[in-house]
XYZ file of C-alpha atoms in Angstrom:
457
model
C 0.000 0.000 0.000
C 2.959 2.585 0.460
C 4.682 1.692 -2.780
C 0.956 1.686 -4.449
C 0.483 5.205 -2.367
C 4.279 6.452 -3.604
C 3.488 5.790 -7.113
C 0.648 7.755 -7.225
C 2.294 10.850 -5.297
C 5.520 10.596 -6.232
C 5.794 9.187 -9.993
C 8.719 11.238 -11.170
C 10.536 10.324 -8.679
C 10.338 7.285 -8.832
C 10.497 7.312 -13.212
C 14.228 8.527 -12.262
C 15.202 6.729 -9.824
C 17.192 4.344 -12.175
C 18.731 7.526 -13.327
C 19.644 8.483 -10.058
C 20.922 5.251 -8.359
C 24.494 5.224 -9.742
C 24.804 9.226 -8.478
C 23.114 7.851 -5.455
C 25.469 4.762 -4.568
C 28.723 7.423 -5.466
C 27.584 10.245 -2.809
C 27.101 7.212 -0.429
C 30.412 5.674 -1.146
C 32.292 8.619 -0.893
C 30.505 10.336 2.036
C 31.172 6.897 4.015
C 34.462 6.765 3.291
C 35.099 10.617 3.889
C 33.332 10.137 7.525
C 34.991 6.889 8.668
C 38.653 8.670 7.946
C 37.482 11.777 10.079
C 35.604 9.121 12.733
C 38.676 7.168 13.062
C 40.896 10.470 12.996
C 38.840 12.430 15.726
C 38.329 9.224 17.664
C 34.663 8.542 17.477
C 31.452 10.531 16.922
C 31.188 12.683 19.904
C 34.270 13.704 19.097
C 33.806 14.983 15.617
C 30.261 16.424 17.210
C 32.627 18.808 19.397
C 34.023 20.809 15.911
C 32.421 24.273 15.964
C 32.572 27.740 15.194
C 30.798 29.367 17.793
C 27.518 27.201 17.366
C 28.218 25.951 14.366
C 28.554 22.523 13.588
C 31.740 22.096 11.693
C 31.971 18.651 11.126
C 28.665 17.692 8.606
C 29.799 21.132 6.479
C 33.517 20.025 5.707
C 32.724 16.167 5.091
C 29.751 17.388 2.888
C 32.357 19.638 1.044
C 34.858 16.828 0.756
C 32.380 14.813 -0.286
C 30.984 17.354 -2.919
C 34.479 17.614 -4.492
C 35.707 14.248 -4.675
C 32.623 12.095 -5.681
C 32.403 13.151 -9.328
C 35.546 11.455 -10.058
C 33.464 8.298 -8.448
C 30.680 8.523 -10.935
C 32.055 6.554 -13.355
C 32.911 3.581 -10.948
C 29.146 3.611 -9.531
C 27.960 3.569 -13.109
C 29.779 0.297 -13.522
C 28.803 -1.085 -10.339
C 24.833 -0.161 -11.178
C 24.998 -0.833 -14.684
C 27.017 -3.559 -15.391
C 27.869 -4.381 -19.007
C 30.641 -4.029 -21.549
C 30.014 -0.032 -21.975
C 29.914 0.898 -18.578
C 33.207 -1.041 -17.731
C 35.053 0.249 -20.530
C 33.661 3.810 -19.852
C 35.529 3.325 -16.532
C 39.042 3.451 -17.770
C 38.782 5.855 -20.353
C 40.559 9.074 -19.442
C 38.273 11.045 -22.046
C 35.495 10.354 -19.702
C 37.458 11.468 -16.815
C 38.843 14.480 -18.837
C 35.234 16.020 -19.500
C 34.779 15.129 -16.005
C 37.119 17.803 -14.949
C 36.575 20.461 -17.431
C 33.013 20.422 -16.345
C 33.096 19.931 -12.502
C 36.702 21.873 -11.169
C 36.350 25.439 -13.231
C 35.648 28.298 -12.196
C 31.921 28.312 -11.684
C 30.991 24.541 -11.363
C 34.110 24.233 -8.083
C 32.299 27.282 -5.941
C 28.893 25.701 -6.840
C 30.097 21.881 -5.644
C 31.885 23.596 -2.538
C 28.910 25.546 -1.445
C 26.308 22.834 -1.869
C 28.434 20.372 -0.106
C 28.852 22.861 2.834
C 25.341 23.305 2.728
C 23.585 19.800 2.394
C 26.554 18.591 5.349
C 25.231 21.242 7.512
C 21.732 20.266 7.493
C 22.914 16.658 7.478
C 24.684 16.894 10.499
C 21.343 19.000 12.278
C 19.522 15.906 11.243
C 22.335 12.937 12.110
C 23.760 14.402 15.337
C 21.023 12.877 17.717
C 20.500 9.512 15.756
C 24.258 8.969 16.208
C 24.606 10.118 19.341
C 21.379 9.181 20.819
C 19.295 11.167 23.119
C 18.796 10.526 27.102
C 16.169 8.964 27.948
C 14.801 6.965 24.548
C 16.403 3.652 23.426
C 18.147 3.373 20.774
C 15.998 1.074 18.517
C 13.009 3.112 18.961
C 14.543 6.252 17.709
C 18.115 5.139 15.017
C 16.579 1.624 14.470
C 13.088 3.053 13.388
C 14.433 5.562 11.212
C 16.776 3.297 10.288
C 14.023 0.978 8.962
C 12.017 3.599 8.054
C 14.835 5.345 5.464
C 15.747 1.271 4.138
C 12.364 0.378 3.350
C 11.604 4.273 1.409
C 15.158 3.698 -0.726
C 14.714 0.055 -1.406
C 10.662 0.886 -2.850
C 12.270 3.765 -4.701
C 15.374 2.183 -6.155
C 13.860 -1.125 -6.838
C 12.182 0.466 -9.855
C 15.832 0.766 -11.677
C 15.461 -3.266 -12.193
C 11.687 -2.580 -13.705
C 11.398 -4.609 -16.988
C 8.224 -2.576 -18.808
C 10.075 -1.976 -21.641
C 9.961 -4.556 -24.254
C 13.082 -6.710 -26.027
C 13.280 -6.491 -29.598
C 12.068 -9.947 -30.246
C 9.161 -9.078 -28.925
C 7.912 -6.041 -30.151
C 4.659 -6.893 -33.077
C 5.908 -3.900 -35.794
C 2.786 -4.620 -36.803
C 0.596 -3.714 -34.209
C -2.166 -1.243 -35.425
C -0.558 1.905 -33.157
C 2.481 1.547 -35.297
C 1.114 1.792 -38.664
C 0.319 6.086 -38.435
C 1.634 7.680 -41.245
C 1.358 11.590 -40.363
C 2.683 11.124 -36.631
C 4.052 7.475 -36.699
C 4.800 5.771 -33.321
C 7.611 3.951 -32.975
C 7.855 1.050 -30.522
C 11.131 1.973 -28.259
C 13.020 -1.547 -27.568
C 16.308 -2.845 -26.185
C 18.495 -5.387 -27.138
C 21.487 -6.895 -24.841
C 24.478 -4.903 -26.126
C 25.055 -4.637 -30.070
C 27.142 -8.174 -29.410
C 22.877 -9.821 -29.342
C 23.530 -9.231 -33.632
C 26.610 -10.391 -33.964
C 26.490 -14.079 -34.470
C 27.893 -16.293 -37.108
C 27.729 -19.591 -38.262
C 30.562 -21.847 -37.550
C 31.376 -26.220 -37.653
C 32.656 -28.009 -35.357
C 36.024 -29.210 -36.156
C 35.450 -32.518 -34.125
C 32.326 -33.505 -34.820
C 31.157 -31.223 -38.317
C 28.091 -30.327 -36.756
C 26.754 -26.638 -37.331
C 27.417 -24.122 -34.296
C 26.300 -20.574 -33.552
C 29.709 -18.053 -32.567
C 29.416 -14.538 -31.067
C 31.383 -11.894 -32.165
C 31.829 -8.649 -30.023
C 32.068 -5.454 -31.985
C 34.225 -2.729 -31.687
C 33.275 0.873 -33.456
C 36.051 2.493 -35.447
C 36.390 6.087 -35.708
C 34.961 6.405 -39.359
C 31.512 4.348 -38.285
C 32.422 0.844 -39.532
C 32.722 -2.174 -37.546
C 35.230 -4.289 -36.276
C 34.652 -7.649 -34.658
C 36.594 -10.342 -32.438
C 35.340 -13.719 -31.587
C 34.212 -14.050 -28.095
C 35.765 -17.835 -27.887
C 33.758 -18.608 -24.541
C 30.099 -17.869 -26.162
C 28.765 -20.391 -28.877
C 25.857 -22.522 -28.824
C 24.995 -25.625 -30.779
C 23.135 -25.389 -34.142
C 22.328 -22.163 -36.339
C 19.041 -20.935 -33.438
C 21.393 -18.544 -31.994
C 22.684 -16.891 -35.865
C 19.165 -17.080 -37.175
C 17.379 -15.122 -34.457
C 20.490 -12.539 -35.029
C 19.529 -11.870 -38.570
C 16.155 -11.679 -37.627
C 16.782 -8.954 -35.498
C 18.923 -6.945 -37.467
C 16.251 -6.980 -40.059
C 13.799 -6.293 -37.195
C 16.277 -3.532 -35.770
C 16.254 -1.306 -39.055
C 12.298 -1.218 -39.221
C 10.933 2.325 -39.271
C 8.807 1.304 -36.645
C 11.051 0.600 -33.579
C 13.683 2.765 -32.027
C 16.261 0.102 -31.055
C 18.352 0.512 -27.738
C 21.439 -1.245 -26.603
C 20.367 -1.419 -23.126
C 17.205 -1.769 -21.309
C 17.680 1.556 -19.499
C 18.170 3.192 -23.019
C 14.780 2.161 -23.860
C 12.854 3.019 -20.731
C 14.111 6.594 -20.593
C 13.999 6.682 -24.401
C 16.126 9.427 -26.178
C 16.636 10.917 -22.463
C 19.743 9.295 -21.702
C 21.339 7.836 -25.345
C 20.174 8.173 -28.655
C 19.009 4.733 -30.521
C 20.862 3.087 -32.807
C 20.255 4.711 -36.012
C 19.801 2.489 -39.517
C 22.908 3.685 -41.005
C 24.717 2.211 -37.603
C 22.819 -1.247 -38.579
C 23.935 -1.466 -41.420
C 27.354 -0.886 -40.915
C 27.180 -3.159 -37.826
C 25.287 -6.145 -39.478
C 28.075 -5.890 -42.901
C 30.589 -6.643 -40.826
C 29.312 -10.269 -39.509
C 30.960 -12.456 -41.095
C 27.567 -14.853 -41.518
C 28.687 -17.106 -44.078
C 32.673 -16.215 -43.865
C 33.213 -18.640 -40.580
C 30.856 -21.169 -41.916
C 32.714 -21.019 -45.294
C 36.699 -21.205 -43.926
C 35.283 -24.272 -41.020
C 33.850 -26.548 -43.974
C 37.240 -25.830 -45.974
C 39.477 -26.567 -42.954
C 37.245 -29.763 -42.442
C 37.473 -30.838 -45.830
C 41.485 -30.897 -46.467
C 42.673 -31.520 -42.708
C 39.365 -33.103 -40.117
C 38.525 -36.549 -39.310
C 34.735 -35.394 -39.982
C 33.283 -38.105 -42.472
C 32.735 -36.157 -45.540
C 29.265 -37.177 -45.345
C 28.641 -35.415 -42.321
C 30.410 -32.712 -43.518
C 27.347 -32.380 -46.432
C 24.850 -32.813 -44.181
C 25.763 -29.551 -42.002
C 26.554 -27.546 -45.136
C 23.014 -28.520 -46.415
C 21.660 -27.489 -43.296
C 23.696 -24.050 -43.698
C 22.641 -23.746 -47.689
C 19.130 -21.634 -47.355
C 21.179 -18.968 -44.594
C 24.466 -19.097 -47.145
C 21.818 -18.333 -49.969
C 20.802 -15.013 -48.084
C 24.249 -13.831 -48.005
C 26.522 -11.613 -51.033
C 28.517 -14.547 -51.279
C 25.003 -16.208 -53.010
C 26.674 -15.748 -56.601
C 29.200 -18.714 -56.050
C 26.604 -20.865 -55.204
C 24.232 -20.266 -57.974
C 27.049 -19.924 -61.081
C 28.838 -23.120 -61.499
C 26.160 -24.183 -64.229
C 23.422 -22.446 -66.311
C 21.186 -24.836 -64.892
C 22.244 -23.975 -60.659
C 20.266 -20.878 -60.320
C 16.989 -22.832 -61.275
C 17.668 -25.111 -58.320
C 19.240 -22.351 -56.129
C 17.720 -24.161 -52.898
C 18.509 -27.818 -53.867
C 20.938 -30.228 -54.632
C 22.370 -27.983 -57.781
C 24.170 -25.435 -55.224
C 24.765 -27.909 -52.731
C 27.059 -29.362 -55.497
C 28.197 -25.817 -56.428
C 29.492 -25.064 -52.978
C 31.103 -28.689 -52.733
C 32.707 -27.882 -56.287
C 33.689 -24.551 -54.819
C 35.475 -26.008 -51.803
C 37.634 -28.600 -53.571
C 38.699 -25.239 -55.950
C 39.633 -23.507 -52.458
C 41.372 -26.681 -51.306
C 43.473 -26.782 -53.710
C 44.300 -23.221 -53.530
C 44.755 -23.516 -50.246
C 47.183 -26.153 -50.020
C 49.332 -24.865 -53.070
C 49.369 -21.040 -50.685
C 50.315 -23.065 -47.675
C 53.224 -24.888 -49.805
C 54.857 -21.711 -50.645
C 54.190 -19.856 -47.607
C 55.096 -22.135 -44.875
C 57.279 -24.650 -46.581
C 59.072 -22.400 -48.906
C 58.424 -24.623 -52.077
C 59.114 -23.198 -55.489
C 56.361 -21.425 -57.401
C 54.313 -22.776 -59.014
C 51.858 -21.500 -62.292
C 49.936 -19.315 -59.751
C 51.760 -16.977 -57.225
C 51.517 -16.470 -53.261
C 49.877 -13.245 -53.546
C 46.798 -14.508 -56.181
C 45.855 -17.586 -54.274
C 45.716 -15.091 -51.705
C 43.668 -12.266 -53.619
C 41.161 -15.273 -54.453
C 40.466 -17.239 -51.606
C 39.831 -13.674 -49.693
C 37.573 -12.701 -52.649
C 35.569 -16.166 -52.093
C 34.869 -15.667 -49.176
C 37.765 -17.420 -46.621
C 38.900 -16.285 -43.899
C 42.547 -16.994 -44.128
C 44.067 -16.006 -40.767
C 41.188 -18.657 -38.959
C 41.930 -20.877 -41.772
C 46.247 -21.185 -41.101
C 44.787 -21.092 -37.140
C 42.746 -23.877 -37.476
C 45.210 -25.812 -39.641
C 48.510 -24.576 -37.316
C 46.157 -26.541 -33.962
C 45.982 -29.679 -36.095
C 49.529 -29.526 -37.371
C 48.742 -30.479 -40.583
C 50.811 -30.411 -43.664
C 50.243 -30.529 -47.553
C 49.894 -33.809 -48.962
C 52.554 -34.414 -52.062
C 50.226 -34.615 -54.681
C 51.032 -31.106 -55.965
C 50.474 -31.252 -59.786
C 46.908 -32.258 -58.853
C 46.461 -29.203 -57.105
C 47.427 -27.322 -59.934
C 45.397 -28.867 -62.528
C 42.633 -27.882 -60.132
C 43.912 -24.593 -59.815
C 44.091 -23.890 -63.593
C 41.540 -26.216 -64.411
C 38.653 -25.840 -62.615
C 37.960 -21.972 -63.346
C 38.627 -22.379 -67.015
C 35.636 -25.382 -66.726
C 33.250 -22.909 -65.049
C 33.814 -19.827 -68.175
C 32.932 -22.438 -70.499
C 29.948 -23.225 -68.621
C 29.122 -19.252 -68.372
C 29.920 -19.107 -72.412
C 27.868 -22.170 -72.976
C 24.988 -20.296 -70.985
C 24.931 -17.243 -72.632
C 25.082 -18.945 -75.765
C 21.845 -20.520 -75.054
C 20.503 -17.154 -73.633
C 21.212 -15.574 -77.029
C 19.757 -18.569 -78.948
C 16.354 -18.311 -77.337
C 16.333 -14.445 -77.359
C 16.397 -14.765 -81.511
C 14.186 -18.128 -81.581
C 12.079 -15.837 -79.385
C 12.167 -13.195 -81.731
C 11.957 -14.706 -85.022
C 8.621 -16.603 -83.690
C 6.997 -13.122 -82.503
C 8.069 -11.830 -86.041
C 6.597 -15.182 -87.816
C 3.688 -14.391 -85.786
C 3.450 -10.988 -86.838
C 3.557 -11.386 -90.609
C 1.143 -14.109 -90.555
């Protein structure tokens, strides 16, 4: 009944408490500290309580003015505390942060306002504190410290419980097409949260022991011109594609007109108060740097010159993978080994395609790791193409010579193989494209000779 009674008196207060808690938790810390060093100096309370000038308390003004001073350098430690998540940690070493800090707190207008304010609110502290500390004749202590004691834990625990309040809504669960968000003068848009810009970053991966398909996270790092970098967090990946899948969904979801996408749940309850949402330009440059079908790509290569993964195992997981590879820029090399591919682009034609594909990157690969880490002689196709190609197609080479480096392997002596493959195989695949577009061309004039015969009869 006294939250329920709170609510309805108080509401703003308690819509910012979870904007106030971190300031709240740094005056505390601070002023603590501040009064156990003067407590322990003095040598206990009624001690300090003997500091005046004339009838003035001295004690509550200076600790409220040390306290005033020092705590704004604590801000960004009580954020962390509060808040805890990749932002607010690395926000807590960054001398920027602490740099702005003192340009806006220790000049010459904000230093007299902090010093006064400190004096002032330790003054009427100390009015208020003096007789709980040192207790007053005559009344025990638990019916005057302990109930206001209780009294004060109880109000800050109902008013700061609110900054764990989950009435904002995730991303995945937000219906864009709810009537309310379908205006077209005065749209709304649905403001959501999602758990750090690391909940997009997932990519598809295989197990190098057992082929099957797994879901890696990624954690992103923003460069200085907007794009995106990203590192593989090695301790996060889950079994099966769920995990990628429900990524891509919600970068699609993310860029919808209709939602205003946070990177934290407080982001999205004070909504454009205390961050801005991630704009569609910052999508997009966040969801072309996932490397969706790269990982998947380099794994099944690795697998299929160096594993112990039966190859037909191996087929199985990259026809699992097929429909998500298909979504992907890398769709082309699927669909072009044949005229007849693209037809079949979710079948068995670019399953073959891809497989056809990997035994040209094989063989590519092998021949690169022949003249880079064994020093052979070159051969018809140099270091620095086999390079410019397998990068092109989509293979990640530094996970690639990682994966192979953990499983020691080395190049099998079958090298003129490698380079009829090499030389071969791409030669096979332009006669294929001339043989289509003959055929293209062929129907284009039987189609236009009939339409003409038609015509003139």
């Amino acid at each position: 009944m006294l939250y329920f009674s709170a609510m309805v008196l108080a509401p703003k207060s308690f819509f910012w408490a979870p904007l106030l808690l971190p300031f709240a938790v740094g005056n505390s810390v601070v002023a603590s500290g501040v009064y156990l060093a003067a407590d322990l100096a003095a040598g206990g309370p009624v001690a300090l309580s003997k500091f005046k000038l004339g009838p003035l308390p001295l004690t509550g003004p200076l600790i409220g003015a040390a306290t005033a001073v020092t705590v704004p350098l604590a801000y960004p430690a009580s954020w962390a505390i509060v808040y805890q998540g990749q932002e607010s940690s690395g926000q807590l070493m960054d001398p920027e942060l602490y740099s702005l800090i003192y340009n806006m707190c220790y000049n010459s207008f904000m230093f007299p306002c902090l010093l006064t304010t400190g004096v002032g609110a330790g003054f009427i502290i100390h009015i208020v504190l003096q007789p709980l500390v040192l207790g007053v004749a005559g009344i025990p202590w638990t019916r005057l410290t302990g109930a206001v004691l209780a009294a004060a834990s109880a109000g800050l625990v109902a008013l700061y419980s609110t900054s764990t309040r989950s009435d904002v809504m995730h991303l995945r669960d937000v219906d864009v097409d709810d009537p309310a968000y379908q205006g077209w003068l005065f749209p709304t848009r649905a403001p959501c949260f999602i758990q750090g810009e690391a909940e997009l970053c997932w990519a598809f991966g295989l197990d190098y022991d057992t082929g099957q398909v797994v879901s890696e996270r990624h954690q992103p790092q923003r460069q200085s011109d907007g794009s995106y970098t990203l590192r593989i967090d090695a301790d996060v990946r889950q079994p099966g594609p769920a995990s990628v899948v429900e990524a891509m969904n919600l970068g699609k979801k993310a860029q919808d007109s209709r939602v205003r996408c946070y990177t934290s749940r407080r982001g999205a309850y004070f909504d454009c108060i205390t961050e801005d949402p991630m704009s569609r330009d910052e999508i997009k440059q966040l969801l072309k740097a996932i490397p969706s079908a790269q990982t998947a790509l380099t794994d099944a290569l690795v697998l299929s010159i160096a594993g112990d993964v039966p190859r037909e195992r191996l087929q199985e997981s990259l026809k699992e993978l097929l429909p998500h590879l298909l979504q992907t820029s890398l769709v082309g090399r699927f669909t072009s080994w044949n005229p007849y591919a693209k037809s079949r682009a979710h079948g068995e034609g670019s399953l073959q395609g891809l497989l056809a594909d990997l035994r040209l990157r094989a063989a590519q690969l092998r021949e690169l790791r022949r003249l880079q880490k064994q020093g052979a002689a070159m051969g018809p196709v140099q270091a620095e193409e086999l390079e410019v190609e397998l990068r092109a197609a989509g293979i990640d080479l530094e996970r690639a010579n990682s994966a192979l480096d953990r499983l020691t392997w080395k190049p099998g002596a079958d090298r003129e193989a490698d380079w009829r493959t090499i030389v071969g195989q791409p030669r096979q695949m332009k006669t294929w494209e001339r043989a289509a577009v003959g055929a293209g061309v062929a129907l284009a004039s039987f189609a236009v000779v009939s339409v003409g015969y038609s015509y003139l009869s």
